[in-house]
CSV table of C-alpha atoms in Angstrom, one decimal:
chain,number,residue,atom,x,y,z
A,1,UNK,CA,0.0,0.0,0.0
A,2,UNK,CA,1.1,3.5,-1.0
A,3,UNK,CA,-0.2,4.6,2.1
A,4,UNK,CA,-1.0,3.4,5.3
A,5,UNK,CA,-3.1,4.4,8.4
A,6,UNK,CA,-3.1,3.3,11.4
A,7,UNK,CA,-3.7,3.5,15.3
A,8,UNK,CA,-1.3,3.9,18.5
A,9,UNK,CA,-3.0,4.4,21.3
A,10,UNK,CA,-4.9,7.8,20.9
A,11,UNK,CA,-2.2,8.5,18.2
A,12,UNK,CA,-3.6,8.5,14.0
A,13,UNK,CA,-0.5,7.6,12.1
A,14,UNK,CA,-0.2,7.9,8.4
A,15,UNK,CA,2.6,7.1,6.4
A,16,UNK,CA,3.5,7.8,2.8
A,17,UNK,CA,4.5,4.4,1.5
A,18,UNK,CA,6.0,4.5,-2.0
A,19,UNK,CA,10.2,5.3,-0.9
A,20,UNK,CA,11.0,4.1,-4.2
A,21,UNK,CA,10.0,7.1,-5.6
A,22,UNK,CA,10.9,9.1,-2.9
A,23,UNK,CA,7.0,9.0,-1.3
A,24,UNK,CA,5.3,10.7,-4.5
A,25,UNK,CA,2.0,11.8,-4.2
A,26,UNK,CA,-0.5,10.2,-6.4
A,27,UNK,CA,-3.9,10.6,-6.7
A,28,UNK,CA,-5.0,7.3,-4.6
A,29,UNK,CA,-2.6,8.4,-2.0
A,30,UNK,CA,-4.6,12.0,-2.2
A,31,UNK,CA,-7.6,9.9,-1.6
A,32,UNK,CA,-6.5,8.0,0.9
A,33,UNK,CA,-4.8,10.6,3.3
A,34,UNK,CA,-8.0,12.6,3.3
A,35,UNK,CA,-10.2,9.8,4.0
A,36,UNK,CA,-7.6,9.0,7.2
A,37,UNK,CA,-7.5,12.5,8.4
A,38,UNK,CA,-10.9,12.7,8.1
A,39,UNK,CA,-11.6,9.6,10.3
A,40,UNK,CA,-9.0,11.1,12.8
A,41,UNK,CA,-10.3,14.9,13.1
A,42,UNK,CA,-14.2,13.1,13.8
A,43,UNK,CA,-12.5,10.6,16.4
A,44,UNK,CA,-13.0,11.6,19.9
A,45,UNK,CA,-10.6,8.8,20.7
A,46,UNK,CA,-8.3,10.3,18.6
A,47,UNK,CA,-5.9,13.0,20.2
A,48,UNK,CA,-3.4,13.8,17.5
A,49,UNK,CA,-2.0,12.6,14.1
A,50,UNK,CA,1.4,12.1,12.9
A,51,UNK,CA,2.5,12.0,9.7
A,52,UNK,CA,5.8,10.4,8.2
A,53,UNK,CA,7.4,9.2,5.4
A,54,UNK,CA,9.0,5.3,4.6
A,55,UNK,CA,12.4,5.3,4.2
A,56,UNK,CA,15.8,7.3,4.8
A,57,UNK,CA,15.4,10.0,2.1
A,58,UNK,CA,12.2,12.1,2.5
A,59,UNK,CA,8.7,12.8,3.6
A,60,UNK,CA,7.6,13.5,0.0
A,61,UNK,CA,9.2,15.1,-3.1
A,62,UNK,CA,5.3,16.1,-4.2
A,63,UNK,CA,3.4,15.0,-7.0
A,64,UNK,CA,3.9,12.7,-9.5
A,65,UNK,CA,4.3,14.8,-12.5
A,66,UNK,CA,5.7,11.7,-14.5
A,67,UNK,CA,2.1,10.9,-14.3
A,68,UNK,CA,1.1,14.0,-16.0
A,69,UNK,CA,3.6,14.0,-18.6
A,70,UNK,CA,2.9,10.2,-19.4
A,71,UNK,CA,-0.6,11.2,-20.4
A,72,UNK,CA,-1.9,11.3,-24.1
A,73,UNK,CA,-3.0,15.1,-25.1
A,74,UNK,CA,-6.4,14.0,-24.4
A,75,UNK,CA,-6.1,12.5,-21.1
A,76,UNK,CA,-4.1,15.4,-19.7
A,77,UNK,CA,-7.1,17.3,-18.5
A,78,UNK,CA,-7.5,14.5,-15.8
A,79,UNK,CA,-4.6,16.0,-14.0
A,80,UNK,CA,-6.7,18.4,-12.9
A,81,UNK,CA,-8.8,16.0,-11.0
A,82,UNK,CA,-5.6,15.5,-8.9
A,83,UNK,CA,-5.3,18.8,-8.3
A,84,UNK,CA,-8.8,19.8,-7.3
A,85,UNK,CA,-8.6,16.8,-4.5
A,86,UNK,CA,-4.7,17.7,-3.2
A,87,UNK,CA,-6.0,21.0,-2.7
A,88,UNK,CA,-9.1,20.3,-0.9
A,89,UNK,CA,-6.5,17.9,1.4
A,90,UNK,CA,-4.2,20.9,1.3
A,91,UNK,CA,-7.0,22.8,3.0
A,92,UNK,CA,-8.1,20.5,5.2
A,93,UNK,CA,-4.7,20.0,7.1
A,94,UNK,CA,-4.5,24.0,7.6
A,95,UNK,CA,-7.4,24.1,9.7
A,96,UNK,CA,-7.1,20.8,11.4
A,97,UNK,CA,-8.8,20.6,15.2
A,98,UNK,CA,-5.9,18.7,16.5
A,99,UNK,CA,-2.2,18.4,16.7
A,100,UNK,CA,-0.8,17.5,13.4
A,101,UNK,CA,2.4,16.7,14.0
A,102,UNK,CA,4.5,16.0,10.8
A,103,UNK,CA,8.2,14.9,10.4
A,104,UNK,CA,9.9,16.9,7.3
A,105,UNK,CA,13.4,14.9,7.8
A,106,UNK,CA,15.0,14.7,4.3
A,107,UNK,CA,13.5,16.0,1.2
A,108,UNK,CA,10.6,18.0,1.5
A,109,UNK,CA,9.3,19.5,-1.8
A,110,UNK,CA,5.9,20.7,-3.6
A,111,UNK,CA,3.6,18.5,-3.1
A,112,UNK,CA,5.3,17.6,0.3
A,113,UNK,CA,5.2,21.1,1.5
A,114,UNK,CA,1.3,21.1,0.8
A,115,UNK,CA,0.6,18.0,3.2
A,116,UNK,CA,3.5,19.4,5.8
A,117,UNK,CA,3.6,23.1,5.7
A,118,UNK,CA,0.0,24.2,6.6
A,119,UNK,CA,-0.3,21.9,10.0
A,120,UNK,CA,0.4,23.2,13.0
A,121,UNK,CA,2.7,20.9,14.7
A,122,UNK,CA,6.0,21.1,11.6
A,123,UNK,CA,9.4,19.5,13.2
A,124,UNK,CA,12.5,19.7,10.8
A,125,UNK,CA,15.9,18.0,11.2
A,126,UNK,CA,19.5,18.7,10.2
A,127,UNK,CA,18.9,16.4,7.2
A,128,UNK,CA,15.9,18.0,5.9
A,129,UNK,CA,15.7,20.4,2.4
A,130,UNK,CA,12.3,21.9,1.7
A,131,UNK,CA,11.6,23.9,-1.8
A,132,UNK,CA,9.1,24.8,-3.8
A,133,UNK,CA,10.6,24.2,-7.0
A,134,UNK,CA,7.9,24.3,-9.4
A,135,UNK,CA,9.6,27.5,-11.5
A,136,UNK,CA,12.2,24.7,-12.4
A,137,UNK,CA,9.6,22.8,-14.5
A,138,UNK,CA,7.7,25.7,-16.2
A,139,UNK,CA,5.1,25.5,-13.0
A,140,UNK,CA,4.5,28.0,-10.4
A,141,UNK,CA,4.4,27.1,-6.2
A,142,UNK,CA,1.1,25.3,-5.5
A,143,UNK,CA,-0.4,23.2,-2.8
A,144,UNK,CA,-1.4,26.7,-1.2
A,145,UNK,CA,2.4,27.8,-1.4
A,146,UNK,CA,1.4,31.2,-2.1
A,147,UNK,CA,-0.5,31.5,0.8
A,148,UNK,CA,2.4,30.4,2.8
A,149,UNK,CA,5.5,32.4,0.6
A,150,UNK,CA,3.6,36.0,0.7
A,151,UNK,CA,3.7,35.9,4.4
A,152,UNK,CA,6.9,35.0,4.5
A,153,UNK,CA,7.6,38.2,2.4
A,154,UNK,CA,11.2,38.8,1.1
A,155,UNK,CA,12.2,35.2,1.8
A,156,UNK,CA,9.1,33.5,0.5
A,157,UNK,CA,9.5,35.8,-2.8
A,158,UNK,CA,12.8,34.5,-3.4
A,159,UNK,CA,12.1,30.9,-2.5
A,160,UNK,CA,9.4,30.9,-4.9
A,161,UNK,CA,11.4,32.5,-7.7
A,162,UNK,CA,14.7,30.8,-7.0
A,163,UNK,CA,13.3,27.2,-6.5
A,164,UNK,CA,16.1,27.6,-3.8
A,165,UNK,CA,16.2,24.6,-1.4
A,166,UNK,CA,16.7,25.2,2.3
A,167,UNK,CA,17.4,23.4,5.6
A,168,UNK,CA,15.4,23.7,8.7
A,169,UNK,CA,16.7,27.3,10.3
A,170,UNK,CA,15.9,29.0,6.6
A,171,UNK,CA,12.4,26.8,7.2
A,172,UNK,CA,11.6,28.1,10.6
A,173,UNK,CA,12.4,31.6,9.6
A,174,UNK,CA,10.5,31.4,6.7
A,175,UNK,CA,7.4,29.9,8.8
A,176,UNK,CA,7.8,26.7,6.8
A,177,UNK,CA,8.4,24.5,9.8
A,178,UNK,CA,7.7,25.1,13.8
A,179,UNK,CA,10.5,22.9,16.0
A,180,UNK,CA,13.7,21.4,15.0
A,181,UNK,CA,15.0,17.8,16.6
A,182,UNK,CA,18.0,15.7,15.9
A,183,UNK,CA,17.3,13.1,13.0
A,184,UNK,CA,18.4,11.0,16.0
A,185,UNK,CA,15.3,11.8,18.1
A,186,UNK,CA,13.0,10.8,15.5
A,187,UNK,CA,12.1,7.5,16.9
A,188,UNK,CA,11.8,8.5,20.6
A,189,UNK,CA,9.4,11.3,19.8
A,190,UNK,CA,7.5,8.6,17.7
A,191,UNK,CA,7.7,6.3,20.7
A,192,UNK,CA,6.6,9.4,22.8
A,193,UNK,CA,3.4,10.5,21.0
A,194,UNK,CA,2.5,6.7,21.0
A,195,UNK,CA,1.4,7.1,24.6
A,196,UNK,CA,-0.4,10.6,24.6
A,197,UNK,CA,-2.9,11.0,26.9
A,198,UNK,CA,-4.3,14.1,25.8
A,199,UNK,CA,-3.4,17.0,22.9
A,200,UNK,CA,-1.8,19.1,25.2
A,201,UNK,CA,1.0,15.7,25.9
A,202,UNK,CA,2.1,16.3,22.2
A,203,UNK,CA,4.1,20.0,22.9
A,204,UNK,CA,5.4,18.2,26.0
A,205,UNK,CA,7.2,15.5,23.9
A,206,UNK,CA,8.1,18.2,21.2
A,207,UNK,CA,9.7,20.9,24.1
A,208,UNK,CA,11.6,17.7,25.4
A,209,UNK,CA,13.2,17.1,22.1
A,210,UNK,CA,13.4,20.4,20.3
A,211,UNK,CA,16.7,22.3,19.2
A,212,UNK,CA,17.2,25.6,18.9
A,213,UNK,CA,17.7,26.1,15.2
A,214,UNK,CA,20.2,29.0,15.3
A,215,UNK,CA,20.3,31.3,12.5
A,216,UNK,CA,19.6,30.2,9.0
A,217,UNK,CA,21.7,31.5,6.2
A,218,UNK,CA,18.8,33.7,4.5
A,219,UNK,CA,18.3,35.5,7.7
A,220,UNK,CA,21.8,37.4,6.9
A,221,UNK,CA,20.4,38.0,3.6
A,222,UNK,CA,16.9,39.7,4.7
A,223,UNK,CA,17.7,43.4,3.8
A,224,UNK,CA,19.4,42.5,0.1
A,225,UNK,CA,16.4,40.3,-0.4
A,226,UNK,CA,14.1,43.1,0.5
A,227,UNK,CA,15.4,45.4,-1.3
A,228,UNK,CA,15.2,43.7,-4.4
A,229,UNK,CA,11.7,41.9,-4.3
A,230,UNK,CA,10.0,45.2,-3.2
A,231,UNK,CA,10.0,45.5,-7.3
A,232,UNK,CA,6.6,43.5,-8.6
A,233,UNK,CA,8.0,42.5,-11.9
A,234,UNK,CA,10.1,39.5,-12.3
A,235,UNK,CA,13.1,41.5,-15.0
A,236,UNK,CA,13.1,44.4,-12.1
A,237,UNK,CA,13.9,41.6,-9.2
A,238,UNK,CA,16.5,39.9,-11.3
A,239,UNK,CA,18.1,43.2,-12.5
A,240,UNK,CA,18.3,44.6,-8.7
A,241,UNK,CA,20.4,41.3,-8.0
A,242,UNK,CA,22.7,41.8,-10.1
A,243,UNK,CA,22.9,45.5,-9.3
A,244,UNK,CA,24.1,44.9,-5.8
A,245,UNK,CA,26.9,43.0,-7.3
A,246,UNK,CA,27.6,40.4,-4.1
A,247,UNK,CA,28.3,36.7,-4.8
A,248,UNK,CA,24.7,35.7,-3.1
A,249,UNK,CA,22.6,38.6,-5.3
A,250,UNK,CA,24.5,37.7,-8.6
A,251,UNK,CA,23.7,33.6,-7.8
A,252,UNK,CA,20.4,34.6,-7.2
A,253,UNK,CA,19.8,36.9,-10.6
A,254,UNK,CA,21.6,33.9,-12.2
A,255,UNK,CA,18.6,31.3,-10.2
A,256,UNK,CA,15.8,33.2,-11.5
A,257,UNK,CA,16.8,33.5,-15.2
A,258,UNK,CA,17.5,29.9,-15.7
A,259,UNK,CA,14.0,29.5,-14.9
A,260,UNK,CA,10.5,29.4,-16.9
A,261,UNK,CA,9.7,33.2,-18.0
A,262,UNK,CA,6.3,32.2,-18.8
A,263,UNK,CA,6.0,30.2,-15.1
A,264,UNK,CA,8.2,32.8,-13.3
A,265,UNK,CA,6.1,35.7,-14.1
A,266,UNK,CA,2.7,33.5,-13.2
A,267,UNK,CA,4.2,32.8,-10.1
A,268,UNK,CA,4.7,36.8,-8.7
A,269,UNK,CA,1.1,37.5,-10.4
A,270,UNK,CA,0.1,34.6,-7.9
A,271,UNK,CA,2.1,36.2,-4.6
A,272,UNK,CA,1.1,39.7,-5.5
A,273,UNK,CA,-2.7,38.3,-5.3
A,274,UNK,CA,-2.2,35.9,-2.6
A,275,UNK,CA,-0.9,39.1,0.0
A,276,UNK,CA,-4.0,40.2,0.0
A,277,UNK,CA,-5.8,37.1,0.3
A,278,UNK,CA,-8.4,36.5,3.7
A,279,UNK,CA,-7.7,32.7,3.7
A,280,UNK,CA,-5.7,29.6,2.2
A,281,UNK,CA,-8.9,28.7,0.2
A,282,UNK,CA,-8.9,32.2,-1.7
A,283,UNK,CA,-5.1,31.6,-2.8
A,284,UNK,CA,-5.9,27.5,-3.5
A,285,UNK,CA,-8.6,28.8,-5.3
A,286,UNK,CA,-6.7,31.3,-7.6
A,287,UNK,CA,-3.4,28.3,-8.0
A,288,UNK,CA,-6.3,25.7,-9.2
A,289,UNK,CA,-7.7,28.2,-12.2
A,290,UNK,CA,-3.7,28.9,-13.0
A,291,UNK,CA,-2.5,25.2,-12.9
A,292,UNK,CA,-5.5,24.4,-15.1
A,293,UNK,CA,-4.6,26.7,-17.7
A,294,UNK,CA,-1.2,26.1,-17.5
A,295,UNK,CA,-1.8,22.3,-18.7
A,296,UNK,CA,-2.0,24.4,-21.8
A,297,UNK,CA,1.5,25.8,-21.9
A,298,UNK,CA,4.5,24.1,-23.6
A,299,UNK,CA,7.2,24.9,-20.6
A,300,UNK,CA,5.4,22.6,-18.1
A,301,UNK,CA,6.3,19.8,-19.8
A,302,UNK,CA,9.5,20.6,-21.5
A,303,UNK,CA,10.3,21.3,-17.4
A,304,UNK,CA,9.0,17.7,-16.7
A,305,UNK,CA,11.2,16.5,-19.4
A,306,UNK,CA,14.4,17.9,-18.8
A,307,UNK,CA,14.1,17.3,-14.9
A,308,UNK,CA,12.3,14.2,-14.9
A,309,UNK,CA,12.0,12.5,-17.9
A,310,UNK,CA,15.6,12.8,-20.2
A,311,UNK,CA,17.1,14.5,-17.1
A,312,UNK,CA,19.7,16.6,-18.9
A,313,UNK,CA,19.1,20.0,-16.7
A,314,UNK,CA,18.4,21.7,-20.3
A,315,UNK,CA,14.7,22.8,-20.5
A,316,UNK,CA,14.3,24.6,-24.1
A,317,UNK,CA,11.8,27.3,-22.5
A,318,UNK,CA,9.4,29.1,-25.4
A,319,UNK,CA,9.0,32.2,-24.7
A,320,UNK,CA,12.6,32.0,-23.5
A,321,UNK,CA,12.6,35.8,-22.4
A,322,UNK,CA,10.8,37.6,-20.1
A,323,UNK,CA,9.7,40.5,-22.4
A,324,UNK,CA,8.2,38.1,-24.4
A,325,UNK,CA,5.2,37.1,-21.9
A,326,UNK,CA,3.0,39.6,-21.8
A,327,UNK,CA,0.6,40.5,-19.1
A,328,UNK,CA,-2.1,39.8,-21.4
A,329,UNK,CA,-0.8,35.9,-21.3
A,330,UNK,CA,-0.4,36.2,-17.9
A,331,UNK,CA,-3.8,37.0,-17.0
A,332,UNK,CA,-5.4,34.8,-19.4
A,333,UNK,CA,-3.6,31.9,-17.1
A,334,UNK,CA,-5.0,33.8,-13.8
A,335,UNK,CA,-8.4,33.8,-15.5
A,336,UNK,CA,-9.0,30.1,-15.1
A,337,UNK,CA,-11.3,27.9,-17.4
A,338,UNK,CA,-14.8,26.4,-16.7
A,339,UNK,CA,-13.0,23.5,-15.0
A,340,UNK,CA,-15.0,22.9,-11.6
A,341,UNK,CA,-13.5,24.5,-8.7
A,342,UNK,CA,-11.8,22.8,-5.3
A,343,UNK,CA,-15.0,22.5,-2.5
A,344,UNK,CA,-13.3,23.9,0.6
A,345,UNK,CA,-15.5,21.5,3.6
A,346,UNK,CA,-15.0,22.9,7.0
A,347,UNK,CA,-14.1,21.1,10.2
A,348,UNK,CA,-16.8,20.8,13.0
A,349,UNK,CA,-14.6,22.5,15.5
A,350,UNK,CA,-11.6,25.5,15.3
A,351,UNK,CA,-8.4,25.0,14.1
A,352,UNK,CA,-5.9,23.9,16.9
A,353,UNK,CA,-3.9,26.6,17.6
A,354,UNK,CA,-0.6,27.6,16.1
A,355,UNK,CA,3.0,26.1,17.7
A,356,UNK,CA,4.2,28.8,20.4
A,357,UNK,CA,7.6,27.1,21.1
């Protein structure tokens, strides 16, 4: 099984089975980890849920996209199905009435984020990389990444435009993640949540174990990075790295142009929109209308191929220059299609709150 639930006591458990292929989310698995959490939020018996991933690499790298690129022409549409239903689970774990304590050791990326990011209980190690990559193959950050990347202003914008990876300080900061532990600790904090008693027993196993995270390596950066994502256009970001000349601000000018145009320039449309936003379901709203029209454009799955598929690190992106997407294009992505929308279902009870360390 791809993924499995299960019970410990008045712990819910469910873990992403497929390490093969580094715990890719497919649509059964989709289907599967909302029906869990949904049994677990409506279980009285149930005081928290914990969510890990098989094997030594990774919680999740996100989606399978080989899926979508696999498809004929005519099937591709389908892909939106998966979409609708990730981001309905997306929604589901931001406002969950319990602990949701989830283990981002290893990779953690797209997809990944979306089932980590929005709980309320997010515990990073020293081994763990989280990114929203999407930029990388002609896509823009999804799974309600824009939600999360706006309010994590400066950083978030250059996370999302960089498809820069980043271990847990760079996480916390960026209000990716809550508590780091030692990769070492992992199975005692397990073992600990096991025998809960209560919700309120799951931030006494977490203070027991947690690390302080020091500083991560984008904090140093915050002022350069504010200085140059104050700009809303993507050629006005990239042009004020380059004009502060340092080693990080030129890598960073050199990030963003290797990536998408098309995608890139979606993706600050997106962020722009989403800091504004009242909720998670208004900006999982506005990434399902993009990612549907973007099943239209040629980048995502040259990205696909080139990442993916052939794996050469060459996409051929057309347009291949910013200047050449215009903001009519852009908003004719934004705009959406008559594809039905995600059904936001909210949870009997209030959110539980937020980690407070």
């Amino acid at each position: 099984m791809d993924l499995i639930a299960s019970r410990e006591g008045r712990l819910g458990r469910i873990l992403l089975n497929r390490p093969q292929a580094l715990n890719t989310l497919t649509l059964p698995m989709v289907r599967e980890f909302r029906r869990a959490l949904d049994d677990f939020g409506g279980d009285a018996s149930i005081c928290a849920v914990l969510v890990t991933g098989a094997g030594d690499r990774g919680l999740c790298a996100g989606g399978d996209v080989r899926i979508l690129y696999e498809l004929e022409p005519a099937q591709k549409r389908l892909f939106a199905d998966f979409w609708r239903e990730e981001y309905e689970l997306n929604a589901r774990i931001a406002s969950f009435p319990k602990p949701y304590v989830v283990i981002m050791d290893g990779v953690v990326m797209g997809g990944g984020v979306g089932i980590s990011a929005h709980g309320n209980r997010r515990v990073v190690t020293e081994r763990s990389r989280v990114a929203m990559p999407e930029v990388g193959i002609g896509f823009f950050p999804d799974v309600g990444a824009t939600w999360l990347l706006s309010r994590a202003r400066e950083i978030g914008a250059y996370l999302a435009l960089s498809a820069t990876s980043v271990a847990a300080a760079d996480a916390i900061e960026a209000g990716l993640a809550d508590v780091l532990i030692h990769a070492e600790d992992i199975s005692p904090l397990i073992d600990a949540l096991a025998t809960i008693g209560a919700a309120e027993d799951v931030d006494v196993a977490l203070r027991r174990l947690a690390r302080h995270p020091g500083n991560g390596r984008l904090s140093l950066h915050r002022p350069l990075l504010a200085a140059a994502t104050a700009h809303d256009q993507v050629d006005d970001i990239i042009a004020a790295f380059e004009r502060e000349g340092s080693e990080f601000s030129l890598r960073a000018a050199e990030d963003i142009s290797a990536k998408s145009p098309t995608a890139l320039k979606v993706t600050r449309a997106l962020l722009l929109r989403a800091a504004g936003a009242p909720d998670v379901e208004t900006c999982l709203t506005n990434e399902f209308e993009a990612a549907c029209r973007m099943l239209a454009t040629h980048d995502l799955y040259e990205g696909i191929r080139a990442a993916i598929i052939d794996k050469d690190r060459r996409p051929k992106w057309s347009p291949d220059r910013l200047d050449a997407v215009s903001d009519e294009t852009v908003e004719d992505i934004l705009a959406g299609d008559d594809t039905p929308l995600p059904a936001f279902k909210s949870w009997d009870s209030t959110p539980y709150s937020a980690w407070r360390g």
